[in-house]
mmCIF file of C-alpha atoms and ligand atoms in Angstrom:
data_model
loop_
_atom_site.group_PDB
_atom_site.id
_atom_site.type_symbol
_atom_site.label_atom_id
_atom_site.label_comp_id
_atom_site.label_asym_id
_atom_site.label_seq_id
_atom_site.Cartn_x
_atom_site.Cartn_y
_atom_site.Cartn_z
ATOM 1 C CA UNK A 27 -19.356 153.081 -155.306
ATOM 2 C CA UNK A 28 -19.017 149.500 -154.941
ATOM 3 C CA UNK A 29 -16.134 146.770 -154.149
ATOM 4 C CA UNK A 30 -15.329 144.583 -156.587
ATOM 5 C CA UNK A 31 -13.284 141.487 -156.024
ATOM 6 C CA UNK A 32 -13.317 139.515 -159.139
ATOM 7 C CA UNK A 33 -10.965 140.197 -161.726
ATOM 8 C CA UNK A 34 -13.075 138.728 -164.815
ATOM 9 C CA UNK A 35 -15.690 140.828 -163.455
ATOM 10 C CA UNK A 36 -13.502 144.179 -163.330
ATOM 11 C CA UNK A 37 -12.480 143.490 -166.479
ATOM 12 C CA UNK A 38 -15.857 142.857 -168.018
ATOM 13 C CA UNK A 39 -16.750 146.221 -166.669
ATOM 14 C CA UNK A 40 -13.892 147.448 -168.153
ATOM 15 C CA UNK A 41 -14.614 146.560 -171.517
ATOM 16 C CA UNK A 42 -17.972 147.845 -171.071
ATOM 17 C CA UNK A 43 -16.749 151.140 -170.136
ATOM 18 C CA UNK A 44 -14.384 151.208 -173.118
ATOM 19 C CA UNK A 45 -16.905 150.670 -175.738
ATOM 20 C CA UNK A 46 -19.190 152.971 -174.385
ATOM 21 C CA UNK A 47 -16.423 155.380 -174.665
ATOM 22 C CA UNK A 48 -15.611 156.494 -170.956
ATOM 23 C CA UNK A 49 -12.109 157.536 -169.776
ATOM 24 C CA UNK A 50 -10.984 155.056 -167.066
ATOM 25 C CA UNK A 51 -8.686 156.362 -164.262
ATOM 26 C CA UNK A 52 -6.779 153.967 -162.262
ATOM 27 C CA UNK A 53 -4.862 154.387 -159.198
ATOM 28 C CA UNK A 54 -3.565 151.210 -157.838
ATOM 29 C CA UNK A 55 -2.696 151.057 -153.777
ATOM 30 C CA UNK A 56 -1.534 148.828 -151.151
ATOM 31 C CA UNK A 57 -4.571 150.593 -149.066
ATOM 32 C CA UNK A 58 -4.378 151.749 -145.551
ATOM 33 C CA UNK A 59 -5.207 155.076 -147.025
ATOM 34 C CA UNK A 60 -3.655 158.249 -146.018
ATOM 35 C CA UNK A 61 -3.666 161.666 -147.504
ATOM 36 C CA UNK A 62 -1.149 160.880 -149.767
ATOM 37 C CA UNK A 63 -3.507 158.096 -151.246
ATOM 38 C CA UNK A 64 -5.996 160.745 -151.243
ATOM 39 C CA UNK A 65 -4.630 163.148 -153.046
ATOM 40 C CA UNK A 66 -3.924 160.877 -156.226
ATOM 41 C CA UNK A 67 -7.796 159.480 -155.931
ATOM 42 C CA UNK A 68 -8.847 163.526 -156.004
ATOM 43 C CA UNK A 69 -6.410 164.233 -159.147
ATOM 44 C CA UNK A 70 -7.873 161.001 -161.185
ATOM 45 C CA UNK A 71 -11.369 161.863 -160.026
ATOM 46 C CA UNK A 72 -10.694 165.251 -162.112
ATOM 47 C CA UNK A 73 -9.723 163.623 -165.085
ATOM 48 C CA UNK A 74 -11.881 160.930 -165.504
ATOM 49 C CA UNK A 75 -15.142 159.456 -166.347
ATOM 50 C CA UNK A 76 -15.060 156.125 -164.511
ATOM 51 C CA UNK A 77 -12.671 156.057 -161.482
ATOM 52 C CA UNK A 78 -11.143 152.528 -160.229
ATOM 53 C CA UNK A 79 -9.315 152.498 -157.140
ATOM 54 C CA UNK A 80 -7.160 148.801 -156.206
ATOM 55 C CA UNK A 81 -6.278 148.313 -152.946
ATOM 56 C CA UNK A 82 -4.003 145.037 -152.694
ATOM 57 C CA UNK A 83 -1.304 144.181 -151.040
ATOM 58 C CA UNK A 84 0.507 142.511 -153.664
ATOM 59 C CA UNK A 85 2.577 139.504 -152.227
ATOM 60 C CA UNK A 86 5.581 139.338 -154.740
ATOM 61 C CA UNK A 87 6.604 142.606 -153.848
ATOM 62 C CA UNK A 88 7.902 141.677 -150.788
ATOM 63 C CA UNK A 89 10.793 139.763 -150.122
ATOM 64 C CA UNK A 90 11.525 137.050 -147.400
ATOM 65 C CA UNK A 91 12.097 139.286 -144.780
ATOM 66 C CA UNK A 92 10.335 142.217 -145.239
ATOM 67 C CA UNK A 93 6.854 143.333 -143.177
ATOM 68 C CA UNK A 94 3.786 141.509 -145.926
ATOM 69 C CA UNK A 95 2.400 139.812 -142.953
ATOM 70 C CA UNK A 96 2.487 143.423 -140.579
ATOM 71 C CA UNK A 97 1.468 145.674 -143.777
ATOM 72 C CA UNK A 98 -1.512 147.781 -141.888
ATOM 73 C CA UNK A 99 -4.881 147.359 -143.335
ATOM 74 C CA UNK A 100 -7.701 148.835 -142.651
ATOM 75 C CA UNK A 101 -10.542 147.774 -145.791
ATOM 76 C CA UNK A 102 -13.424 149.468 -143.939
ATOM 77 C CA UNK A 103 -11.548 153.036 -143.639
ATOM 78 C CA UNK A 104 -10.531 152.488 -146.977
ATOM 79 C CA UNK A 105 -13.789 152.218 -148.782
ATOM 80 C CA UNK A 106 -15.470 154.947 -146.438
ATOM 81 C CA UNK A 107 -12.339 157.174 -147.674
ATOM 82 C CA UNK A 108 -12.909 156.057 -151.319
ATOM 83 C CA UNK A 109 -16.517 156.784 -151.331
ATOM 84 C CA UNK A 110 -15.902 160.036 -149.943
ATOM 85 C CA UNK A 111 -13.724 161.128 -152.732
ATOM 86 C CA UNK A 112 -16.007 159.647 -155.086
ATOM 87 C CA UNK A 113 -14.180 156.143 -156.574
ATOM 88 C CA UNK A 114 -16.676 154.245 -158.407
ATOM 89 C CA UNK A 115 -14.927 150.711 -157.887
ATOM 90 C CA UNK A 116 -13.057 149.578 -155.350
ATOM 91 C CA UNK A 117 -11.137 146.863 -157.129
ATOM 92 C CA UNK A 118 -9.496 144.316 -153.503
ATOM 93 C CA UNK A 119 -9.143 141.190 -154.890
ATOM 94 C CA UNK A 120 -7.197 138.028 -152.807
ATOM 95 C CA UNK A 121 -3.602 136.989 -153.269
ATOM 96 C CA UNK A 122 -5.323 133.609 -154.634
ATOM 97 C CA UNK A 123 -8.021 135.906 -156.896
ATOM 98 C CA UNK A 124 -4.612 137.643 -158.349
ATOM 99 C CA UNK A 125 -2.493 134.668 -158.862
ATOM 100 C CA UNK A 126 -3.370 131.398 -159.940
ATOM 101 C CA UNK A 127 -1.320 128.785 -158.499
ATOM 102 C CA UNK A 128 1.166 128.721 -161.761
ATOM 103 C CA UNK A 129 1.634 131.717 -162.319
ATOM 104 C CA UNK A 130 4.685 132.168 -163.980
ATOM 105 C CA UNK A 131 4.965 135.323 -165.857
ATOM 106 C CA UNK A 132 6.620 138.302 -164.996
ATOM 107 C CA UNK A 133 7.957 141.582 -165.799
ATOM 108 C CA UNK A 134 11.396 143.095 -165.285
ATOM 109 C CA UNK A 135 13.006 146.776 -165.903
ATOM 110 C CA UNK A 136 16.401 145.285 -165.070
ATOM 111 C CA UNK A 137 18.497 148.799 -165.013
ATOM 112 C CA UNK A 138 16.270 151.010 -163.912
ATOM 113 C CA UNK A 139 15.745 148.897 -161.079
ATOM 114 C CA UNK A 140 19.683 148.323 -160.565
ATOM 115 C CA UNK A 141 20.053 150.819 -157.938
ATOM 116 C CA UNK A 142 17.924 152.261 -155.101
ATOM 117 C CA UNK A 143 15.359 150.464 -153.646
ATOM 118 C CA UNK A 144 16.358 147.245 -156.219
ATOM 119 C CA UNK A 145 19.501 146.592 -154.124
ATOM 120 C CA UNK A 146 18.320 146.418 -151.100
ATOM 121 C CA UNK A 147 14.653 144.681 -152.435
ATOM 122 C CA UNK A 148 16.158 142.289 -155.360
ATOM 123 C CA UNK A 149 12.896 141.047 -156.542
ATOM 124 C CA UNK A 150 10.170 144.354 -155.618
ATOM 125 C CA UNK A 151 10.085 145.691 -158.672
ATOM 126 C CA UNK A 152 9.669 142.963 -160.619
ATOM 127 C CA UNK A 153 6.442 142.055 -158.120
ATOM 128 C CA UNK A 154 5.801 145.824 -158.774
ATOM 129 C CA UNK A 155 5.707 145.933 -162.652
ATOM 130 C CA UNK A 156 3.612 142.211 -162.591
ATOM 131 C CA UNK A 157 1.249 143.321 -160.254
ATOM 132 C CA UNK A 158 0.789 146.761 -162.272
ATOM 133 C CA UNK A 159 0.600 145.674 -165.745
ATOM 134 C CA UNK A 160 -2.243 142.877 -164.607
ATOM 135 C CA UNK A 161 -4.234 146.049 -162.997
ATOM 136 C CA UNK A 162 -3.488 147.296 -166.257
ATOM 137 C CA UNK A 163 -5.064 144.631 -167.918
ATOM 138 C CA UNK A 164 -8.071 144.067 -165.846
ATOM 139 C CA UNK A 165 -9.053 148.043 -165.385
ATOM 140 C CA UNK A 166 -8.206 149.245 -168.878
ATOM 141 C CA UNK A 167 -7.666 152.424 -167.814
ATOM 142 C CA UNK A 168 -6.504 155.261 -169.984
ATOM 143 C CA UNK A 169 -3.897 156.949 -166.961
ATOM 144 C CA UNK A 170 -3.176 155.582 -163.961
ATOM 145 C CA UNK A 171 -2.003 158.003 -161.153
ATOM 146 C CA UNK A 172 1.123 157.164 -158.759
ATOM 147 C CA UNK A 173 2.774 159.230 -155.969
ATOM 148 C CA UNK A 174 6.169 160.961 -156.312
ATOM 149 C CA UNK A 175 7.400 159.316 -153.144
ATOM 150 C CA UNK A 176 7.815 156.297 -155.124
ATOM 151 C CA UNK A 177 10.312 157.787 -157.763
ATOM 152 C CA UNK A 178 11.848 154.844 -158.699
ATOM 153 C CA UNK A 179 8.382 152.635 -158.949
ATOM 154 C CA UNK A 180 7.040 155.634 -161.449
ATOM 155 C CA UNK A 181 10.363 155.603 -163.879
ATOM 156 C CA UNK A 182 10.351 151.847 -163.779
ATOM 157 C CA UNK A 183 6.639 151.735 -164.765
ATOM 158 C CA UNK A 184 7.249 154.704 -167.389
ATOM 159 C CA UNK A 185 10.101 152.525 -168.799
ATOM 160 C CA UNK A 186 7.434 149.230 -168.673
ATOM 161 C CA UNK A 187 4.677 151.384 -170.346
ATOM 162 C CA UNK A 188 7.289 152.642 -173.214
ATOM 163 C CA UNK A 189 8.880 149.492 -173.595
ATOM 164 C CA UNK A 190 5.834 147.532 -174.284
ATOM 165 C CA UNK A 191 3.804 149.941 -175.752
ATOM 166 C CA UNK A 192 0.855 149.943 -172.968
ATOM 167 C CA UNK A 193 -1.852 152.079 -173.757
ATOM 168 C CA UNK A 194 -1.754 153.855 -170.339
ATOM 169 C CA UNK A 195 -0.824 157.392 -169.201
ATOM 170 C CA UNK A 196 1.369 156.835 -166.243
ATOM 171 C CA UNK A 197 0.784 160.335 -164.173
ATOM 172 C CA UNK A 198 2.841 161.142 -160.897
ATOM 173 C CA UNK A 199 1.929 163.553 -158.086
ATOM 174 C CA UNK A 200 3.838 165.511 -155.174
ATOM 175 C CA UNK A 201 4.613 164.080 -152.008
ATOM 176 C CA UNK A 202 2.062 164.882 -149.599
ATOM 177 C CA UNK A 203 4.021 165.351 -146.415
ATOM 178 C CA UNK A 204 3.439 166.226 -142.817
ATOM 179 C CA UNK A 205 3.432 169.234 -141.125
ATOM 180 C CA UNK A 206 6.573 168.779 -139.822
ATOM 181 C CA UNK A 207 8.161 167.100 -143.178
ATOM 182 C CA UNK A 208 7.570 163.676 -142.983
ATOM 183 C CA UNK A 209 6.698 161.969 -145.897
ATOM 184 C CA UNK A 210 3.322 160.372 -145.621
ATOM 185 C CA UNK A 211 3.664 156.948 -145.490
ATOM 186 C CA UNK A 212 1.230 154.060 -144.654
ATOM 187 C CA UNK A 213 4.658 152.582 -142.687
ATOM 188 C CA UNK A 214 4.826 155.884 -140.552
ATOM 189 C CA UNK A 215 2.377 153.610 -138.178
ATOM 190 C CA UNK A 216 5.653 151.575 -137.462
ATOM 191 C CA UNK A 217 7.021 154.699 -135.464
ATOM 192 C CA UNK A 218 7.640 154.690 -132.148
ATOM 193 C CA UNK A 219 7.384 158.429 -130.683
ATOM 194 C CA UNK A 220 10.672 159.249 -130.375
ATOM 195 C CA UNK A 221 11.194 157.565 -133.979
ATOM 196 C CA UNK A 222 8.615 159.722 -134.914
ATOM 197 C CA UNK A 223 9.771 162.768 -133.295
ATOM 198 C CA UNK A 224 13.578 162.526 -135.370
ATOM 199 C CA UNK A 225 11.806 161.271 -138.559
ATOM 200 C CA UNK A 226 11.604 164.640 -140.139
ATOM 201 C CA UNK A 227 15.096 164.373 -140.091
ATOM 202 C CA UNK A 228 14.918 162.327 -143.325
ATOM 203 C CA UNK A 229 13.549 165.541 -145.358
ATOM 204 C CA UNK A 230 15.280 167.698 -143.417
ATOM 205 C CA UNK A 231 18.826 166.212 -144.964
ATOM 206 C CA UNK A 232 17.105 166.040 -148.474
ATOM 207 C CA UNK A 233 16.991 169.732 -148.010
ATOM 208 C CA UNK A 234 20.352 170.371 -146.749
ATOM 209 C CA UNK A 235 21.707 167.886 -149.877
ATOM 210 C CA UNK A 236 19.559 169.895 -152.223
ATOM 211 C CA UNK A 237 21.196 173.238 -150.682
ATOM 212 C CA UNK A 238 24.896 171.876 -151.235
ATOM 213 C CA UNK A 239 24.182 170.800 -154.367
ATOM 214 C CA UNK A 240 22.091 174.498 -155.506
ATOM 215 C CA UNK A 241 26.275 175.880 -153.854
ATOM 216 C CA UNK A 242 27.937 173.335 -156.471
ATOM 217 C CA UNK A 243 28.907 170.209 -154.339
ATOM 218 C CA UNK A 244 29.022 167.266 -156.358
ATOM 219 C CA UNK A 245 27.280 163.854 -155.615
ATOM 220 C CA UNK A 246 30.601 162.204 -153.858
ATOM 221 C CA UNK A 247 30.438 165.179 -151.422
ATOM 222 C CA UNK A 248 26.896 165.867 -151.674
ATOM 223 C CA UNK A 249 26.371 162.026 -150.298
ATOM 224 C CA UNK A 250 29.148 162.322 -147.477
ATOM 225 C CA UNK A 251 28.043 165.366 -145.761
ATOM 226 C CA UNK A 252 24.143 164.046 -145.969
ATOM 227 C CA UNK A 253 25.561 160.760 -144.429
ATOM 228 C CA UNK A 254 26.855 162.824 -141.331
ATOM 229 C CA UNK A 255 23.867 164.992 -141.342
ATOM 230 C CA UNK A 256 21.468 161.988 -141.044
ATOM 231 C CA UNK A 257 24.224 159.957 -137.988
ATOM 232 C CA UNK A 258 23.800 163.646 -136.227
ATOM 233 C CA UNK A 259 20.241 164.118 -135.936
ATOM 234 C CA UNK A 260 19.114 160.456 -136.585
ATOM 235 C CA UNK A 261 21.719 158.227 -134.402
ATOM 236 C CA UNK A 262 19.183 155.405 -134.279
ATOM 237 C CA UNK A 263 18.412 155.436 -137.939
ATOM 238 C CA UNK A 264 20.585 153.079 -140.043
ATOM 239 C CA UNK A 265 20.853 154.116 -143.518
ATOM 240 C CA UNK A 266 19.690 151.696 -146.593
ATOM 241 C CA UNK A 267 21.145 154.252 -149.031
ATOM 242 C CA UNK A 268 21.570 157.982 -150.043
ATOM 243 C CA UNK A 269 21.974 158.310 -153.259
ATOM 244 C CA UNK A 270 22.153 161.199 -156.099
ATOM 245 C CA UNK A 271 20.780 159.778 -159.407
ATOM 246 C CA UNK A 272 19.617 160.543 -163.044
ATOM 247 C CA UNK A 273 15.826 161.441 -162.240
ATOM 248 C CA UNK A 274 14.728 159.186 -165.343
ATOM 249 C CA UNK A 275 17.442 156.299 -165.792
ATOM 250 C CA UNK A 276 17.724 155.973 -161.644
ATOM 251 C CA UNK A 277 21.516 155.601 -162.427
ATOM 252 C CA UNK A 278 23.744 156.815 -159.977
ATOM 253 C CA UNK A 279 25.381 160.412 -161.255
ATOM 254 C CA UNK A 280 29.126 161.082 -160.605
ATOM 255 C CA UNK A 281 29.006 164.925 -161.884
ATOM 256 C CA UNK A 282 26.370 166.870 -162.160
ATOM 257 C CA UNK A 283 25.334 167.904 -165.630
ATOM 258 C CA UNK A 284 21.494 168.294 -165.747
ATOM 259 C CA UNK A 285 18.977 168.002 -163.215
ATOM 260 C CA UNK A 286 19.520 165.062 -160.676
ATOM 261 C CA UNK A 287 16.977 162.917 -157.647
ATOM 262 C CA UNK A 288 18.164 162.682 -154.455
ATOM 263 C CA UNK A 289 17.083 159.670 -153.017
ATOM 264 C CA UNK A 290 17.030 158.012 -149.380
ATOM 265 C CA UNK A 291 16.023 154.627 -147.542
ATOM 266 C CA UNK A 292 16.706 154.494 -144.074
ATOM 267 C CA UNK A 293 15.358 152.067 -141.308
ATOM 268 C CA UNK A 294 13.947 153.333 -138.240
ATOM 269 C CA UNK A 295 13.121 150.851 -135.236
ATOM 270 C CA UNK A 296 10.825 148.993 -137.536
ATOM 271 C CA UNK A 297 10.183 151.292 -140.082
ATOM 272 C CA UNK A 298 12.520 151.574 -143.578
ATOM 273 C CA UNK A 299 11.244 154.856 -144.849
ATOM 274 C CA UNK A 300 12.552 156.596 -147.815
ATOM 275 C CA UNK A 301 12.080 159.452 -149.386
ATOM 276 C CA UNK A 302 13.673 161.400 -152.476
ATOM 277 C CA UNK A 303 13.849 164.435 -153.770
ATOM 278 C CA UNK A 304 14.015 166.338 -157.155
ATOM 279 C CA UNK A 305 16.783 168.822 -158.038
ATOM 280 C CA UNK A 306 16.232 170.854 -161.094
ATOM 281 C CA UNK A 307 19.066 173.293 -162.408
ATOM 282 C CA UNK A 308 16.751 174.897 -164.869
ATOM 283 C CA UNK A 309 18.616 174.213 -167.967
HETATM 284 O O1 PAF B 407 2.913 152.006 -154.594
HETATM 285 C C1 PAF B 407 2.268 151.028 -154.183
HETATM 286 O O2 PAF B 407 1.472 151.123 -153.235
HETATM 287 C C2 PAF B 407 2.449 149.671 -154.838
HETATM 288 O O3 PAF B 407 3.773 149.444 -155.169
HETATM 289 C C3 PAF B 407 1.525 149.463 -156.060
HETATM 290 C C4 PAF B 407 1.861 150.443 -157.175
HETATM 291 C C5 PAF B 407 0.078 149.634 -155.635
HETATM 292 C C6 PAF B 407 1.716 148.049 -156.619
HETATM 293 O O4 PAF B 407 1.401 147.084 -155.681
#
């Protein structure tokens, strides 16, 4: 394995690799690599000839407010963990490397990303779809793997790839979760211990919303009685948003007819945390 910083360069190995025929997997991070992160770098190492792992933490993804300048990092970990699982480039570029000081292009999935995460981060997945399609560009890969945890981030980048006719497999995987429930997350460092100690919480009313809705509640009262489950056993959380939504649209569903996502932000000390989950009615 090696790190590669340069884009030109990436993408002269890139073409390389295309014309001598090898199948390029991609899977872009944010690094500070957990077993979530690992598990999509074992999948694409399956599938693939040439395996490029990104780890950036891409800077118009984040809005005024929001943690860029705490995001954890750890480069050293990351590369011993990509080695491990066998990545042949470790693609972590600069802010400076990624954008050129006019840069002035971007992408937008504007209803997709109506809802969600997109109200409460106006301008993520725009940063999101950018950053994506120019890993796209420079790794020419033919799939690029992305966790499940992200729902929203993997229908707005299946709507991108349709839309614009990218040449790309978009592939999602499971949550990897705790033992306890938690979602993995590279923000669970955030956590204080008693934080930590209620956040299973947050899967824990996925479930109980996914049980309601299995009896026949509908999304008005599926959302209510989740809202009191999560100010019972997660007083300190404040919620971002609970939502019940089409799985591939990510529009909000007022009566169930089909199979529906579940889907949750909350903050926690200095944590937001979401997490989201899939309810099929096996139609
Ligand atoms: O899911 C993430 O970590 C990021 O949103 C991604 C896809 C690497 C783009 O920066």
């Amino acid at each position: 394995m090696y790190c590669e910083t340069s884009p030109a360069a990436l993408q002269h190995s890139a073409l390389t690799w295309r014309a001598q025929g090898r199948v390029v997997g991609l899977v872009p991070t944010m690094g500070y690599w957990h077993e979530g992160h690992l598990s999509l770098v074992r999948w694409a190492r399956e599938h693939c000839d040439t395996l490029v792992a990104s780890v950036f933490v891409n800077p118009t993804q984040f809005g005024p407010n929001e943690d860029l300048s705490k995001y954890p990092a750890d480069l050293e970990r990351d590369a011993a963990l990509a080695q491990e699982a066998g990545v042949d480039v470790l693609f972590c570029p600069t802010k400076d490397q990624m954008y050129g000081p006019d840069h002035d292009t971007w992408i937008n999935v504007p209803a997709v990303a109506a809802h969600l995460c997109g109200r409460s981060r106006p301008t993520h997945f725009q940063g999101v779809a950018t950053i994506v399609c120019k890993l796209f560009n420079l790794a020419l890969p033919a799939f690029a793997v992305f966790g499940e945890k992200d729902w929203q981030q993997l229908a707005l980048l299946r709507a991108m790839v349709r839309d614009l006719n990218l040449p790309v497999r978009i592939e999602g995987r499971p949550i990897v979760r705790e033992s306890d429930g938690l979602a993995m997350s590279s923000r669970n460092v955030y956590l204080t211990a008693q934080e930590r100690r209620v956040a299973p919480h947050i899967h824990a009313g996925l479930k109980f919303l996914a049980d309601a809705a299995r009896k026949g509640a509908q999304p008005a009262e599926l959302i209510e009685r989740t809202t009191a489950y999560y100010a019972q056993h997660i007083p300190t959380g404040q919620l971002d948003y609970l939502d019940v939504v089409d799985p591939v649209r990510i529009q909000p569903v007022q009566t169930i007819g089909g199979d529906i996502l579940a889907a949750v932000a909350l903050r926690l000390g200095k944590a937001r945390l979401i997490d989201n989950m899939y309810i099929s009615y096996g139609k």
